[in-house]
Amino acid sequence: MQTLIGLTIEELSKVAESFGEPAFRGKQVARWIYRGGASEIDLMTDLPNAFRSRLQEEYCVGLPAVSHRDGAPDGTCKYLLKLADGEQIESVYLPYPDRVSVCLSSQAGCPAGCAFCATAQGGLARNLSAGEIVAQILALRLQHTERRISHAVYMGMGEPLLNYGAVVKCARMLTEEVGMSGRNLTISTVGVVPGILRLAKEKLPVTLALSLHAPNDKLREELIPTARKWSIAEILEACRTYWETTRRNLTFEYLLLGGINDDPRQAQEMARLLQGLPGNVNLIPFNYVETPEGFRRPTAGNIAAFRTALEAEGRVTTQRMERGHSIGAACGQLRRSAGLPSAPAIDRSRQLAVIG
Ligand code: SAH
């Protein structure tokens, strides 16, 4: 059974034509699934009965099942979604006063192996299709009809730029088929240089967020094994190209780990590193995950001092609003707490081979 979600208007028009229907029926189907929230072909009431029945023989809409849901008092709602083959992925609904954002997964699991990340501990199961990424928004929209989802960030499970084709197709579909603004989409990356350079040429106005997390290669390599493949200098050069080509501001994400990378001198070192590159730094206090390294959260005092040091260097700094803390909203945490088998700890050198 194939899924309709994931097909563009053009592709759906071809499907309609293959059933001997006029192409505009494809547009109708697209409207039902991407705008109307139809979860079943039967609900597409303005399609001829015969077409609906024939469509049902080969296609289903393809919404994932909600297998777990955790809501926090601040309105954040984290979902575990079950895909057709049984893989489970996480998506988060994030309501803010001025906008509603969703956090999407781009892979089932992740090969990047970041030492502080819950998802990394299970390794990569597989890439998601464009349809499986778009479907996360559609599924969450059905759960939260009260407000319109305006923003999406690829900050759930997975490294988006290691699933390039599906992630970019999904970004286009979110603007074309779903009707969101491309400017409201953010692709967050660990720093996959070829992916950044390719994305620069896509003519998509998406925001690029770089997970920097360390002010020098030595520390970064300890935290992020992919850093052994691309140095900070190479990644920032690619970011510069992205900015020069798209004129979209960059975001530098900096995860703060107590006693590891939260010293004000490291803030100064980072400020020097980023000199001449526009973009805010977004500080993310570590969302506690049990790790062999025993990483811990920075103190409030250290966060404030780090921020002050960065701002003193002229860098606009924001702090990620801590959302859904009570429900373990860090990447990969829900899947683990839902009692799913977590794969054995990964061998980081092997993970690098996967990425290479
Ligand atoms: N692979 C991409 C996107 C997914 S992770 C990337 O690396 O950017 C989204 C963000 O959450 C990244 O900045 C990641 O480093 C961060 N993150 C992972 N584990 C975290 C944790 N335990 N606490 C806080 N942020 C975390």
PDB file of N, CA and C in Angstrom, residues 133-201:
ATOM      1  N   ILE A 133       8.076  12.776   6.998  1.00  0.00           N
ATOM      2  CA  ILE A 133       8.410  14.023   7.705  1.00  0.00           C
ATOM      3  C   ILE A 133       7.200  14.967   7.668  1.00  0.00           C
ATOM      4  N   VAL A 134       6.628  15.155   6.484  1.00  0.00           N
ATOM      5  CA  VAL A 134       5.437  16.025   6.383  1.00  0.00           C
ATOM      6  C   VAL A 134       4.314  15.497   7.270  1.00  0.00           C
ATOM      7  N   ALA A 135       4.178  14.173   7.303  1.00  0.00           N
ATOM      8  CA  ALA A 135       3.056  13.567   8.042  1.00  0.00           C
ATOM      9  C   ALA A 135       3.094  13.930   9.525  1.00  0.00           C
ATOM     10  N   GLN A 136       4.279  14.234  10.038  1.00  0.00           N
ATOM     11  CA  GLN A 136       4.356  14.590  11.467  1.00  0.00           C
ATOM     12  C   GLN A 136       3.572  15.871  11.742  1.00  0.00           C
ATOM     13  N   ILE A 137       3.731  16.858  10.857  1.00  0.00           N
ATOM     14  CA  ILE A 137       2.984  18.110  11.031  1.00  0.00           C
ATOM     15  C   ILE A 137       1.493  17.843  10.897  1.00  0.00           C
ATOM     16  N   LEU A 138       1.133  17.041   9.889  1.00  0.00           N
ATOM     17  CA  LEU A 138      -0.282  16.793   9.641  1.00  0.00           C
ATOM     18  C   LEU A 138      -0.909  16.066  10.839  1.00  0.00           C
ATOM     19  N   ALA A 139      -0.150  15.139  11.424  1.00  0.00           N
ATOM     20  CA  ALA A 139      -0.670  14.392  12.574  1.00  0.00           C
ATOM     21  C   ALA A 139      -0.825  15.312  13.781  1.00  0.00           C
ATOM     22  N   LEU A 140       0.142  16.186  14.006  1.00  0.00           N
ATOM     23  CA  LEU A 140       0.062  17.081  15.165  1.00  0.00           C
ATOM     24  C   LEU A 140      -1.029  18.134  14.979  1.00  0.00           C
ATOM     25  N   ARG A 141      -1.213  18.536  13.733  1.00  0.00           N
ATOM     26  CA  ARG A 141      -2.259  19.515  13.445  1.00  0.00           C
ATOM     27  C   ARG A 141      -3.639  18.943  13.795  1.00  0.00           C
ATOM     28  N   LEU A 142      -3.819  17.658  13.545  1.00  0.00           N
ATOM     29  CA  LEU A 142      -5.100  17.030  13.875  1.00  0.00           C
ATOM     30  C   LEU A 142      -5.313  16.929  15.384  1.00  0.00           C
ATOM     31  N   GLN A 143      -4.208  16.867  16.126  1.00  0.00           N
ATOM     32  CA  GLN A 143      -4.311  16.782  17.588  1.00  0.00           C
ATOM     33  C   GLN A 143      -4.549  18.156  18.205  1.00  0.00           C
ATOM     34  N   HIS A 144      -4.151  19.205  17.493  1.00  0.00           N
ATOM     35  CA  HIS A 144      -4.219  20.564  18.060  1.00  0.00           C
ATOM     36  C   HIS A 144      -4.878  21.490  17.051  1.00  0.00           C
ATOM     37  N   THR A 145      -6.176  21.402  16.958  1.00  0.00           N
ATOM     38  CA  THR A 145      -6.863  22.188  15.940  1.00  0.00           C
ATOM     39  C   THR A 145      -7.068  23.637  16.384  1.00  0.00           C
ATOM     40  N   GLU A 146      -6.778  23.915  17.678  1.00  0.00           N
ATOM     41  CA  GLU A 146      -7.097  25.239  18.219  1.00  0.00           C
ATOM     42  C   GLU A 146      -6.242  26.358  17.621  1.00  0.00           C
ATOM     43  N   ARG A 147      -5.011  26.035  17.220  1.00  0.00           N
ATOM     44  CA  ARG A 147      -4.154  27.085  16.654  1.00  0.00           C
ATOM     45  C   ARG A 147      -3.452  26.577  15.409  1.00  0.00           C
ATOM     46  N   ARG A 148      -3.081  27.528  14.536  1.00  0.00           N
ATOM     47  CA  ARG A 148      -2.410  27.172  13.291  1.00  0.00           C
ATOM     48  C   ARG A 148      -0.913  26.973  13.531  1.00  0.00           C
ATOM     49  N   ILE A 149      -0.389  25.901  13.016  1.00  0.00           N
ATOM     50  CA  ILE A 149       1.061  25.660  13.136  1.00  0.00           C
ATOM     51  C   ILE A 149       1.758  26.516  12.074  1.00  0.00           C
ATOM     52  N   SER A 150       2.583  27.460  12.532  1.00  0.00           N
ATOM     53  CA  SER A 150       3.208  28.380  11.573  1.00  0.00           C
ATOM     54  C   SER A 150       4.688  28.088  11.344  1.00  0.00           C
ATOM     55  N   HIS A 151       5.317  27.429  12.301  1.00  0.00           N
ATOM     56  CA  HIS A 151       6.770  27.220  12.224  1.00  0.00           C
ATOM     57  C   HIS A 151       7.125  25.738  12.347  1.00  0.00           C
ATOM     58  N   ALA A 152       8.230  25.378  11.730  1.00  0.00           N
ATOM     59  CA  ALA A 152       8.725  24.009  11.905  1.00  0.00           C
ATOM     60  C   ALA A 152      10.246  24.030  11.990  1.00  0.00           C
ATOM     61  N   VAL A 153      10.764  23.228  12.901  1.00  0.00           N
ATOM     62  CA  VAL A 153      12.217  23.117  13.039  1.00  0.00           C
ATOM     63  C   VAL A 153      12.594  21.641  12.918  1.00  0.00           C
ATOM     64  N   TYR A 154      13.649  21.400  12.161  1.00  0.00           N
ATOM     65  CA  TYR A 154      14.134  20.021  12.052  1.00  0.00           C
ATOM     66  C   TYR A 154      15.092  19.787  13.215  1.00  0.00           C
ATOM     67  N   MET A 155      14.513  19.651  14.384  1.00  0.00           N
ATOM     68  CA  MET A 155      15.357  19.482  15.573  1.00  0.00           C
ATOM     69  C   MET A 155      14.940  18.270  16.388  1.00  0.00           C
ATOM     70  N   GLY A 156      14.177  17.392  15.755  1.00  0.00           N
ATOM     71  CA  GLY A 156      13.819  16.153  16.442  1.00  0.00           C
ATOM     72  C   GLY A 156      14.925  15.137  16.218  1.00  0.00           C
ATOM     73  N   MET A 157      14.530  13.898  16.044  1.00  0.00           N
ATOM     74  CA  MET A 157      15.546  12.860  15.866  1.00  0.00           C
ATOM     75  C   MET A 157      16.180  12.979  14.490  1.00  0.00           C
ATOM     76  N   GLY A 158      17.474  12.739  14.442  1.00  0.00           N
ATOM     77  CA  GLY A 158      18.140  12.632  13.152  1.00  0.00           C
ATOM     78  C   GLY A 158      18.926  13.860  12.740  1.00  0.00           C
ATOM     79  N   GLU A 159      19.774  13.656  11.745  1.00  0.00           N
ATOM     80  CA  GLU A 159      20.563  14.743  11.174  1.00  0.00           C
ATOM     81  C   GLU A 159      19.979  15.040   9.790  1.00  0.00           C
ATOM     82  N   PRO A 160      19.257  16.164   9.661  1.00  0.00           N
ATOM     83  CA  PRO A 160      18.542  16.439   8.412  1.00  0.00           C
ATOM     84  C   PRO A 160      19.432  16.405   7.170  1.00  0.00           C
ATOM     85  N   LEU A 161      20.651  16.905   7.288  1.00  0.00           N
ATOM     86  CA  LEU A 161      21.476  16.986   6.077  1.00  0.00           C
ATOM     87  C   LEU A 161      22.107  15.645   5.698  1.00  0.00           C
ATOM     88  N   LEU A 162      21.866  14.625   6.506  1.00  0.00           N
ATOM     89  CA  LEU A 162      22.253  13.269   6.090  1.00  0.00           C
ATOM     90  C   LEU A 162      21.056  12.538   5.489  1.00  0.00           C
ATOM     91  N   ASN A 163      19.938  13.230   5.391  1.00  0.00           N
ATOM     92  CA  ASN A 163      18.771  12.682   4.682  1.00  0.00           C
ATOM     93  C   ASN A 163      18.280  13.794   3.755  1.00  0.00           C
ATOM     94  N   TYR A 164      19.221  14.297   2.972  1.00  0.00           N
ATOM     95  CA  TYR A 164      19.053  15.546   2.245  1.00  0.00           C
ATOM     96  C   TYR A 164      17.808  15.589   1.355  1.00  0.00           C
ATOM     97  N   GLY A 165      17.693  14.598   0.465  1.00  0.00           N
ATOM     98  CA  GLY A 165      16.613  14.633  -0.533  1.00  0.00           C
ATOM     99  C   GLY A 165      15.241  14.726   0.112  1.00  0.00           C
ATOM    100  N   ALA A 166      15.012  13.895   1.108  1.00  0.00           N
ATOM    101  CA  ALA A 166      13.691  13.869   1.752  1.00  0.00           C
ATOM    102  C   ALA A 166      13.441  15.159   2.525  1.00  0.00           C
ATOM    103  N   VAL A 167      14.481  15.669   3.174  1.00  0.00           N
ATOM    104  CA  VAL A 167      14.313  16.880   3.984  1.00  0.00           C
ATOM    105  C   VAL A 167      13.989  18.087   3.094  1.00  0.00           C
ATOM    106  N   VAL A 168      14.671  18.194   1.968  1.00  0.00           N
ATOM    107  CA  VAL A 168      14.425  19.333   1.075  1.00  0.00           C
ATOM    108  C   VAL A 168      13.070  19.178   0.380  1.00  0.00           C
ATOM    109  N   LYS A 169      12.739  17.955  -0.019  1.00  0.00           N
ATOM    110  CA  LYS A 169      11.419  17.763  -0.638  1.00  0.00           C
ATOM    111  C   LYS A 169      10.331  18.141   0.371  1.00  0.00           C
ATOM    112  N   CYS A 170      10.503  17.724   1.612  1.00  0.00           N
ATOM    113  CA  CYS A 170       9.522  18.052   2.647  1.00  0.00           C
ATOM    114  C   CYS A 170       9.434  19.563   2.843  1.00  0.00           C
ATOM    115  N   ALA A 171      10.584  20.249   2.854  1.00  0.00           N
ATOM    116  CA  ALA A 171      10.566  21.707   3.047  1.00  0.00           C
ATOM    117  C   ALA A 171       9.765  22.369   1.926  1.00  0.00           C
ATOM    118  N   ARG A 172       9.961  21.890   0.707  1.00  0.00           N
ATOM    119  CA  ARG A 172       9.188  22.456  -0.415  1.00  0.00           C
ATOM    120  C   ARG A 172       7.700  22.171  -0.256  1.00  0.00           C
ATOM    121  N   MET A 173       7.396  20.970   0.206  1.00  0.00           N
ATOM    122  CA  MET A 173       5.983  20.623   0.366  1.00  0.00           C
ATOM    123  C   MET A 173       5.333  21.440   1.475  1.00  0.00           C
ATOM    124  N   LEU A 174       6.103  21.732   2.514  1.00  0.00           N
ATOM    125  CA  LEU A 174       5.524  22.538   3.601  1.00  0.00           C
ATOM    126  C   LEU A 174       5.151  23.925   3.091  1.00  0.00           C
ATOM    127  N   THR A 175       5.933  24.442   2.130  1.00  0.00           N
ATOM    128  CA  THR A 175       5.591  25.759   1.604  1.00  0.00           C
ATOM    129  C   THR A 175       4.503  25.631   0.527  1.00  0.00           C
ATOM    130  N   GLU A 176       4.684  24.727  -0.422  1.00  0.00           N
ATOM    131  CA  GLU A 176       3.740  24.630  -1.551  1.00  0.00           C
ATOM    132  C   GLU A 176       2.414  23.981  -1.135  1.00  0.00           C
ATOM    133  N   GLU A 177       2.500  22.743  -0.692  1.00  0.00           N
ATOM    134  CA  GLU A 177       1.281  21.976  -0.455  1.00  0.00           C
ATOM    135  C   GLU A 177       0.594  22.335   0.862  1.00  0.00           C
ATOM    136  N   VAL A 178       1.408  22.514   1.914  1.00  0.00           N
ATOM    137  CA  VAL A 178       0.809  22.777   3.232  1.00  0.00           C
ATOM    138  C   VAL A 178       0.533  24.277   3.417  1.00  0.00           C
ATOM    139  N   GLY A 179       1.317  25.116   2.737  1.00  0.00           N
ATOM    140  CA  GLY A 179       1.039  26.554   2.787  1.00  0.00           C
ATOM    141  C   GLY A 179       1.747  27.304   3.894  1.00  0.00           C
ATOM    142  N   MET A 180       2.845  26.761   4.377  1.00  0.00           N
ATOM    143  CA  MET A 180       3.600  27.504   5.389  1.00  0.00           C
ATOM    144  C   MET A 180       4.611  28.412   4.693  1.00  0.00           C
ATOM    145  N   SER A 181       5.144  29.382   5.451  1.00  0.00           N
ATOM    146  CA  SER A 181       6.160  30.251   4.865  1.00  0.00           C
ATOM    147  C   SER A 181       7.535  29.595   5.018  1.00  0.00           C
ATOM    148  N   GLY A 182       8.289  29.570   3.921  1.00  0.00           N
ATOM    149  CA  GLY A 182       9.628  28.983   3.964  1.00  0.00           C
ATOM    150  C   GLY A 182      10.508  29.664   4.992  1.00  0.00           C
ATOM    151  N   ARG A 183      10.229  30.925   5.238  1.00  0.00           N
ATOM    152  CA  ARG A 183      11.043  31.666   6.208  1.00  0.00           C
ATOM    153  C   ARG A 183      10.816  31.162   7.626  1.00  0.00           C
ATOM    154  N   ASN A 184       9.743  30.422   7.813  1.00  0.00           N
ATOM    155  CA  ASN A 184       9.441  29.915   9.151  1.00  0.00           C
ATOM    156  C   ASN A 184       9.969  28.500   9.378  1.00  0.00           C
ATOM    157  N   LEU A 185      10.787  28.032   8.432  1.00  0.00           N
ATOM    158  CA  LEU A 185      11.348  26.687   8.586  1.00  0.00           C
ATOM    159  C   LEU A 185      12.819  26.808   8.972  1.00  0.00           C
ATOM    160  N   THR A 186      13.245  25.955   9.888  1.00  0.00           N
ATOM    161  CA  THR A 186      14.651  25.958  10.295  1.00  0.00           C
ATOM    162  C   THR A 186      15.227  24.556  10.159  1.00  0.00           C
ATOM    163  N   ILE A 187      16.344  24.490   9.451  1.00  0.00           N
ATOM    164  CA  ILE A 187      17.056  23.219   9.350  1.00  0.00           C
ATOM    165  C   ILE A 187      18.265  23.296  10.264  1.00  0.00           C
ATOM    166  N   SER A 188      18.299  22.394  11.223  1.00  0.00           N
ATOM    167  CA  SER A 188      19.379  22.396  12.198  1.00  0.00           C
ATOM    168  C   SER A 188      20.351  21.278  11.855  1.00  0.00           C
ATOM    169  N   THR A 189      21.625  21.602  11.829  1.00  0.00           N
ATOM    170  CA  THR A 189      22.610  20.592  11.430  1.00  0.00           C
ATOM    171  C   THR A 189      23.815  20.564  12.354  1.00  0.00           C
ATOM    172  N   VAL A 190      24.381  19.385  12.414  1.00  0.00           N
ATOM    173  CA  VAL A 190      25.583  19.178  13.192  1.00  0.00           C
ATOM    174  C   VAL A 190      26.790  19.747  12.417  1.00  0.00           C
ATOM    175  N   GLY A 191      26.553  20.091  11.130  1.00  0.00           N
ATOM    176  CA  GLY A 191      27.620  20.691  10.322  1.00  0.00           C
ATOM    177  C   GLY A 191      28.090  19.808   9.189  1.00  0.00           C
ATOM    178  N   VAL A 192      27.151  19.336   8.396  1.00  0.00           N
ATOM    179  CA  VAL A 192      27.493  18.482   7.250  1.00  0.00           C
ATOM    180  C   VAL A 192      27.804  19.411   6.068  1.00  0.00           C
ATOM    181  N   VAL A 193      29.088  19.646   5.830  1.00  0.00           N
ATOM    182  CA  VAL A 193      29.502  20.683   4.885  1.00  0.00           C
ATOM    183  C   VAL A 193      28.895  20.526   3.479  1.00  0.00           C
ATOM    184  N   PRO A 194      28.974  19.348   2.849  1.00  0.00           N
ATOM    185  CA  PRO A 194      28.406  19.253   1.492  1.00  0.00           C
ATOM    186  C   PRO A 194      26.898  19.567   1.486  1.00  0.00           C
ATOM    187  N   GLY A 195      26.213  19.173   2.554  1.00  0.00           N
ATOM    188  CA  GLY A 195      24.770  19.431   2.660  1.00  0.00           C
ATOM    189  C   GLY A 195      24.481  20.921   2.759  1.00  0.00           C
ATOM    190  N   ILE A 196      25.283  21.641   3.529  1.00  0.00           N
ATOM    191  CA  ILE A 196      25.080  23.091   3.695  1.00  0.00           C
ATOM    192  C   ILE A 196      25.277  23.780   2.335  1.00  0.00           C
ATOM    193  N   LEU A 197      26.320  23.381   1.619  1.00  0.00           N
ATOM    194  CA  LEU A 197      26.625  24.025   0.340  1.00  0.00           C
ATOM    195  C   LEU A 197      25.540  23.740  -0.694  1.00  0.00           C
ATOM    196  N   ARG A 198      25.005  22.516  -0.635  1.00  0.00           N
ATOM    197  CA  ARG A 198      23.947  22.156  -1.582  1.00  0.00           C
ATOM    198  C   ARG A 198      22.660  22.923  -1.249  1.00  0.00           C
ATOM    199  N   LEU A 199      22.385  23.016   0.045  1.00  0.00           N
ATOM    200  CA  LEU A 199      21.176  23.712   0.491  1.00  0.00           C
ATOM    201  C   LEU A 199      21.204  25.183   0.066  1.00  0.00           C
ATOM    202  N   ALA A 200      22.402  25.758   0.054  1.00  0.00           N
ATOM    203  CA  ALA A 200      22.541  27.167  -0.326  1.00  0.00           C
ATOM    204  C   ALA A 200      22.009  27.401  -1.741  1.00  0.00           C
ATOM    205  N   LYS A 201      22.070  26.359  -2.573  1.00  0.00           N
ATOM    206  CA  LYS A 201      21.678  26.544  -3.974  1.00  0.00           C
ATOM    207  C   LYS A 201      20.212  26.219  -4.241  1.00  0.00           C
TER     208      LYS A 201
END
